[in-house]
Coordinates of C-alpha atoms in Angstrom, one line a residue:
X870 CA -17.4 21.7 10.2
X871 CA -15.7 22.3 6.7
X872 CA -13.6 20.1 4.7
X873 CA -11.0 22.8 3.8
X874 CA -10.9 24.7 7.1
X875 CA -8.2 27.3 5.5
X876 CA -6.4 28.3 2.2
X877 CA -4.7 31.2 1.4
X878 CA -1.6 33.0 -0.6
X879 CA 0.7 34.7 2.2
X880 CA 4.3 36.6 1.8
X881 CA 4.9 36.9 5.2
X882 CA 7.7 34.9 7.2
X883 CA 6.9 32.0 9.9
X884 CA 8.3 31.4 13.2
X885 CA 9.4 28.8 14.8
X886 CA 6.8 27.2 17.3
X887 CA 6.4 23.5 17.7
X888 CA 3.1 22.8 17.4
X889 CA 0.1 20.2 15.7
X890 CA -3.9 20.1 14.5
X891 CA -6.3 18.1 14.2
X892 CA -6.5 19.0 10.3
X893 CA -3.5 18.1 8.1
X894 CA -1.6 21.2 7.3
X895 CA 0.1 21.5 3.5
X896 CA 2.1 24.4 2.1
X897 CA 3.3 24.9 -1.2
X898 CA 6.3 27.2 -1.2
X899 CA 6.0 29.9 -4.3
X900 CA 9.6 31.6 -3.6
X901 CA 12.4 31.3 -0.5
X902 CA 12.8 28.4 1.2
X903 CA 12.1 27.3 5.0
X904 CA 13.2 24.2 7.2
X905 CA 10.4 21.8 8.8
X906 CA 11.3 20.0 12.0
X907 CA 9.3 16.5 12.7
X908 CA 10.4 13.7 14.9
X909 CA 14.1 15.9 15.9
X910 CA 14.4 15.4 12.0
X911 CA 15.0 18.7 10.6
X912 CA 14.1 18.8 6.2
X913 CA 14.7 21.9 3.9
X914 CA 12.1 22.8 1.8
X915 CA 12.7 24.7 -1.4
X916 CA 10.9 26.8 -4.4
X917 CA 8.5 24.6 -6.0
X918 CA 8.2 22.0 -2.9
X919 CA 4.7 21.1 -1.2
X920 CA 4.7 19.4 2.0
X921 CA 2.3 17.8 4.2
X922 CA 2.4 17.6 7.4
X923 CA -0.3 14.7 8.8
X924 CA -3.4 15.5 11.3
X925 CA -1.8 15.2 15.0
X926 CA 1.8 15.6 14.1
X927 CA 4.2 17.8 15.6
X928 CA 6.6 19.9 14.2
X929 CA 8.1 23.3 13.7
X930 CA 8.8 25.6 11.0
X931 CA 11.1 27.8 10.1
X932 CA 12.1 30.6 7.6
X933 CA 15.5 32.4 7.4
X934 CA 15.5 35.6 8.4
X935 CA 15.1 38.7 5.6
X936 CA 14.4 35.9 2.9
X937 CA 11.5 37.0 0.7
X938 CA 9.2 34.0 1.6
X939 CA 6.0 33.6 -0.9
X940 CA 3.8 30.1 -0.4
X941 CA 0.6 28.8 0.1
X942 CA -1.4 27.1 3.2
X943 CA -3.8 25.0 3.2
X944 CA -5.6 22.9 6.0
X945 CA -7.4 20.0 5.5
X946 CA -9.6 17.9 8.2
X947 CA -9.4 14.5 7.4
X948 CA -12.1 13.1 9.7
X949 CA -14.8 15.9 7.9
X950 CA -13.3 14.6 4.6
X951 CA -14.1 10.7 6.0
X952 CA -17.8 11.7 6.5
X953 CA -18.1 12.8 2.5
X954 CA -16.8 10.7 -0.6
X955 CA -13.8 8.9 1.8
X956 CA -11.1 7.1 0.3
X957 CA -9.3 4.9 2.8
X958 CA -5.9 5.2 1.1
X959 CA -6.1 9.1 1.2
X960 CA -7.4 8.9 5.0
X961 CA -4.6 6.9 5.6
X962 CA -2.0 9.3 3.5
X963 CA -3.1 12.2 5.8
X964 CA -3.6 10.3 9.4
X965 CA -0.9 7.9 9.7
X966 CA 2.1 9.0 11.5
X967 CA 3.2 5.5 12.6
X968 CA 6.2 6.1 10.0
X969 CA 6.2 9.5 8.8
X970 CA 4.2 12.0 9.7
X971 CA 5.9 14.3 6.5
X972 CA 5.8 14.1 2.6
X973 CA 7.4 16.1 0.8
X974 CA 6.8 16.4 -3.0
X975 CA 9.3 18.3 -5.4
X976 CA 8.8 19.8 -8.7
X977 CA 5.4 18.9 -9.2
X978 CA 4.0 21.5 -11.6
X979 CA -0.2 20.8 -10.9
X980 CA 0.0 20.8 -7.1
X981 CA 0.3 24.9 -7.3
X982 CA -3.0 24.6 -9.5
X983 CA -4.7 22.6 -7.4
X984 CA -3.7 25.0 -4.3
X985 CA -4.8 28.0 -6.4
X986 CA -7.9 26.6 -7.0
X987 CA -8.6 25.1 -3.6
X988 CA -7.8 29.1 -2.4
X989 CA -10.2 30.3 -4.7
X990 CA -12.6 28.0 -3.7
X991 CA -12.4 29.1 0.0
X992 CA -11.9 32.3 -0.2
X993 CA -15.3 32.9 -2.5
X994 CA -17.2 30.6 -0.7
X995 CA -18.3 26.8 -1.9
X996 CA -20.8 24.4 -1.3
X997 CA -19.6 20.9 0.6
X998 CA -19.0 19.3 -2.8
X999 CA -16.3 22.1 -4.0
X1000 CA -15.2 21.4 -1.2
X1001 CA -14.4 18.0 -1.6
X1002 CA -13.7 18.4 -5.5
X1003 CA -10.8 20.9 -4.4
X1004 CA -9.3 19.1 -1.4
X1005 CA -9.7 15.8 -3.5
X1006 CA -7.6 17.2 -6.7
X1007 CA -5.0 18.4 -4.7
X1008 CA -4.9 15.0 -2.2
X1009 CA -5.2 12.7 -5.4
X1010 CA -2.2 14.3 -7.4
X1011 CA -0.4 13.8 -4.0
X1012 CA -1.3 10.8 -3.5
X1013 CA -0.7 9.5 -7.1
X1014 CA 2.8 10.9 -6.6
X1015 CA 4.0 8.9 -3.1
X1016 CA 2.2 5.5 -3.6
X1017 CA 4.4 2.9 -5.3
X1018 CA 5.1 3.3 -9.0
X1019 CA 3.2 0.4 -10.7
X1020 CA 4.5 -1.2 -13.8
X1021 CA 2.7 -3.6 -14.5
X1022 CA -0.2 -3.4 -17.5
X1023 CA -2.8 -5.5 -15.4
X1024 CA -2.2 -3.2 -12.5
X1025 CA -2.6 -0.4 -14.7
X1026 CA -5.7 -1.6 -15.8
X1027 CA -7.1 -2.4 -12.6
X1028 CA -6.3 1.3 -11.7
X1029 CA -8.5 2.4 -15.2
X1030 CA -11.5 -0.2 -14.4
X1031 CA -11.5 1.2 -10.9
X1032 CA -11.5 4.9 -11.9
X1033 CA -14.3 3.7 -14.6
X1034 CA -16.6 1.9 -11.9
X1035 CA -15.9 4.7 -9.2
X1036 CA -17.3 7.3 -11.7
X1037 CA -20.6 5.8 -12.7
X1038 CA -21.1 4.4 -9.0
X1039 CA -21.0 8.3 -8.4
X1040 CA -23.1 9.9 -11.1
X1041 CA -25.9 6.6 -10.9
X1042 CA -25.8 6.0 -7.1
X1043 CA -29.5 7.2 -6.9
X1044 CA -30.7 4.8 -9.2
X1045 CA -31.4 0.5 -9.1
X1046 CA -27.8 -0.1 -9.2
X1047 CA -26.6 -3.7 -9.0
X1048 CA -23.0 -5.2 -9.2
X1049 CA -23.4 -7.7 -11.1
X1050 CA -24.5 -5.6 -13.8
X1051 CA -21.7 -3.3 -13.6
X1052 CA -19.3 -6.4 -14.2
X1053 CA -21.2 -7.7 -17.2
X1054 CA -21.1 -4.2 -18.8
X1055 CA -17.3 -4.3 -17.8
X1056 CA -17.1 -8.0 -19.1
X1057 CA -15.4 -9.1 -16.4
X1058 CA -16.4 -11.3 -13.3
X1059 CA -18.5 -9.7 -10.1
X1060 CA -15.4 -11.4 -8.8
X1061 CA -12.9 -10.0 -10.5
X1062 CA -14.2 -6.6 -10.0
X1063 CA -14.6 -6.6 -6.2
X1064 CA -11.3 -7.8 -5.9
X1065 CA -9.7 -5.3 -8.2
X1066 CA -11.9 -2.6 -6.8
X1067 CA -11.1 -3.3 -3.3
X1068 CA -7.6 -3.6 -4.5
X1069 CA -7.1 0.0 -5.6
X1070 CA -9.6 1.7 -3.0
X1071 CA -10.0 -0.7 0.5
X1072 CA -13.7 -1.0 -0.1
X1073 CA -15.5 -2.9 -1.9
X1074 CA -18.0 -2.0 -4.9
X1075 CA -21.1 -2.6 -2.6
X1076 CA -19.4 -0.8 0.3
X1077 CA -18.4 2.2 -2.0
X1078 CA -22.0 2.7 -3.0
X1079 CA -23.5 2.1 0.3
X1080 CA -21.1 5.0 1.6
X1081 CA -21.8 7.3 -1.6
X1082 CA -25.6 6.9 -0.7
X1083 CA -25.1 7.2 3.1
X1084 CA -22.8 10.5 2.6
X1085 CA -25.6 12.1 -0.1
X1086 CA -28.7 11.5 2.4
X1087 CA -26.7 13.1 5.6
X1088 CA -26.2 16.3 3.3
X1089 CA -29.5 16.4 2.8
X1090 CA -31.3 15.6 5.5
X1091 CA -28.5 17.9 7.6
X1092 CA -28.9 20.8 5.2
X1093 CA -32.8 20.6 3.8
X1094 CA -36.1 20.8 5.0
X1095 CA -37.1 17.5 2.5
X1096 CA -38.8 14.7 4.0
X1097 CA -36.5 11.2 5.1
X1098 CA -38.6 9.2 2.7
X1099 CA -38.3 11.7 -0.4
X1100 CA -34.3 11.8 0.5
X1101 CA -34.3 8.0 0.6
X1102 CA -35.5 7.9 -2.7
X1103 CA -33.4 10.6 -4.4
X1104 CA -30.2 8.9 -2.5
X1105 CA -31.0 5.2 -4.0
X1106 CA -33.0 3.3 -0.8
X1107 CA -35.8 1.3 -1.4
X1108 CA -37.4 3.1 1.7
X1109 CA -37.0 5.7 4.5
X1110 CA -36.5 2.6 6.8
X1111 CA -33.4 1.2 5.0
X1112 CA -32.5 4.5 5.0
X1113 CA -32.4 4.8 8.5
X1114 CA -30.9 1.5 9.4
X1115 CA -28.1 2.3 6.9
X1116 CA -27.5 5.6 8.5
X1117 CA -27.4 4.2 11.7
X1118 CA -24.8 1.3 11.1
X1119 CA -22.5 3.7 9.4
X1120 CA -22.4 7.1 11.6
X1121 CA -24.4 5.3 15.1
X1122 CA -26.9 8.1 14.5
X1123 CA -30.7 7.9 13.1
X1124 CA -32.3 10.5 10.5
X1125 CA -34.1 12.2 13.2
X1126 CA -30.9 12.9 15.5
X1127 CA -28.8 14.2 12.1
X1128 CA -30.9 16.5 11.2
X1129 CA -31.2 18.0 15.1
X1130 CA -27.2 18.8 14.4
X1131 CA -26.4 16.0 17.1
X1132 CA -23.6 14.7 15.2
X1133 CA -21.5 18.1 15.8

């Protein structure tokens, strides 16, 4: 299944059927204005207001009649999105409906861009990975936007040191990568860093690296002919074995039953 299962530009009006999806549905209205019904709360959405409604949530929306009505819609499965480069406080953003299973953003100038580009992106056709660049610009400007506002310099810093350690996990995870180095070239503790890492994502470095691997070698192996122990070693294992017991603990399936298309 795709990350971004839809994404388009429409002009034409909605009506009013209470209904939810698995995926998390998000619309960014261009010009008009519509009313969104969740939890026998009723909000009014305006020009220039993106809302999302979470995976599994009710609701109902509604446009006025004769008003020219212009947005975008996109839908986003968050459980295909968990099996790629997850962040637990974005998973969290678009599952939880224990409180609110709404946000509504207003005035938030890049959110159009990011829907125009996601649209783009699906309408053209992308591999998984624009995919996930798209629907993670889009859920990361949301997400930057309703998580408390955090005034503090060593927060702020913890939030640059974890962007700084995320990247290079990313770009190096093939290679010998341990910790501890990363901290020393940080200058900072192995401590330190797990805490602050685990801090701003809900994993920790190791567990972050072990899921970038786990996520790469489950592309492959589901979408290549290449053999388990050349994918272990372009993914970062020491061996086709570790391979395998890594894949196992993290999706309960072995190489051999991934690549058959069992897990779908």
């Amino acid at each position: 299944m795709a990350i971004i299962e839809h994404s388009r530009y429409y002009e034409n009006p909605l009506f009013g059927v209470s209904h939810a999806h698995t995926s998390c549905e998000l619309m960014y209205i261009v010009e008009g204005e519509l009313d969104v019904t969740v939890k026998d709360t009723t909000y009014h959405i305006c020009k220039n207001d993106c809302v999302l409604i979470k995976s599994r949530q009710h609701h109902m929306t509604k446009v006025p009649v004769d008003m020219e009505y212009h947005r975008y819609i996109a839908m986003i499965n968050p459980w295909e999105l968990r099996k790629q480069l997850v962040r637990p406080d974005l998973f969290a953003m678009l599952t939880d409906i224990s409180k609110d299973g709404i946000i509504i953003l207003r005035d938030v100038p890049q959110i159009k861009r990011c829907f125009e580009r996601m649209t783009d992106i699906f309408e053209n056709g992308a591999n998984i990975y624009g995919e996930l660049s798209a629907a993670l610009g889009l859920l990361s400007v949301l997400h930057e936007q309703v998580r408390p506002h955090r005034e503090h310099g060593t927060q702020k810093a913890g939030k640059k040191l974890t962007d700084r350690v995320r990247s290079f996990i990313e770009e190096n995870y093939a290679e010998g990568i341990k910790i501890s180095e990363i901290a020393r070239d940080n200058f900072i503790s192995e401590g330190y860093l797990s805490h602050t890492f685990k801090a701003e994502t809900g994993m920790s470095p190791r567990e972050y690296l072990s899921h970038i691997r786990c996520t790469r070698a489950y592309d492959l192996i589901r979408h290549t002919a290449m053999k388990f122990t050349e994918i272990a070693a372009v993914t970062g294992f020491c061996c086709a074995n570790d391979m395998s017991r890594k894949l196992h603990e993290y999706y309960e399936l072995t190489p051999t039953q991934i690549r058959s298309g069992k897990s779908e």
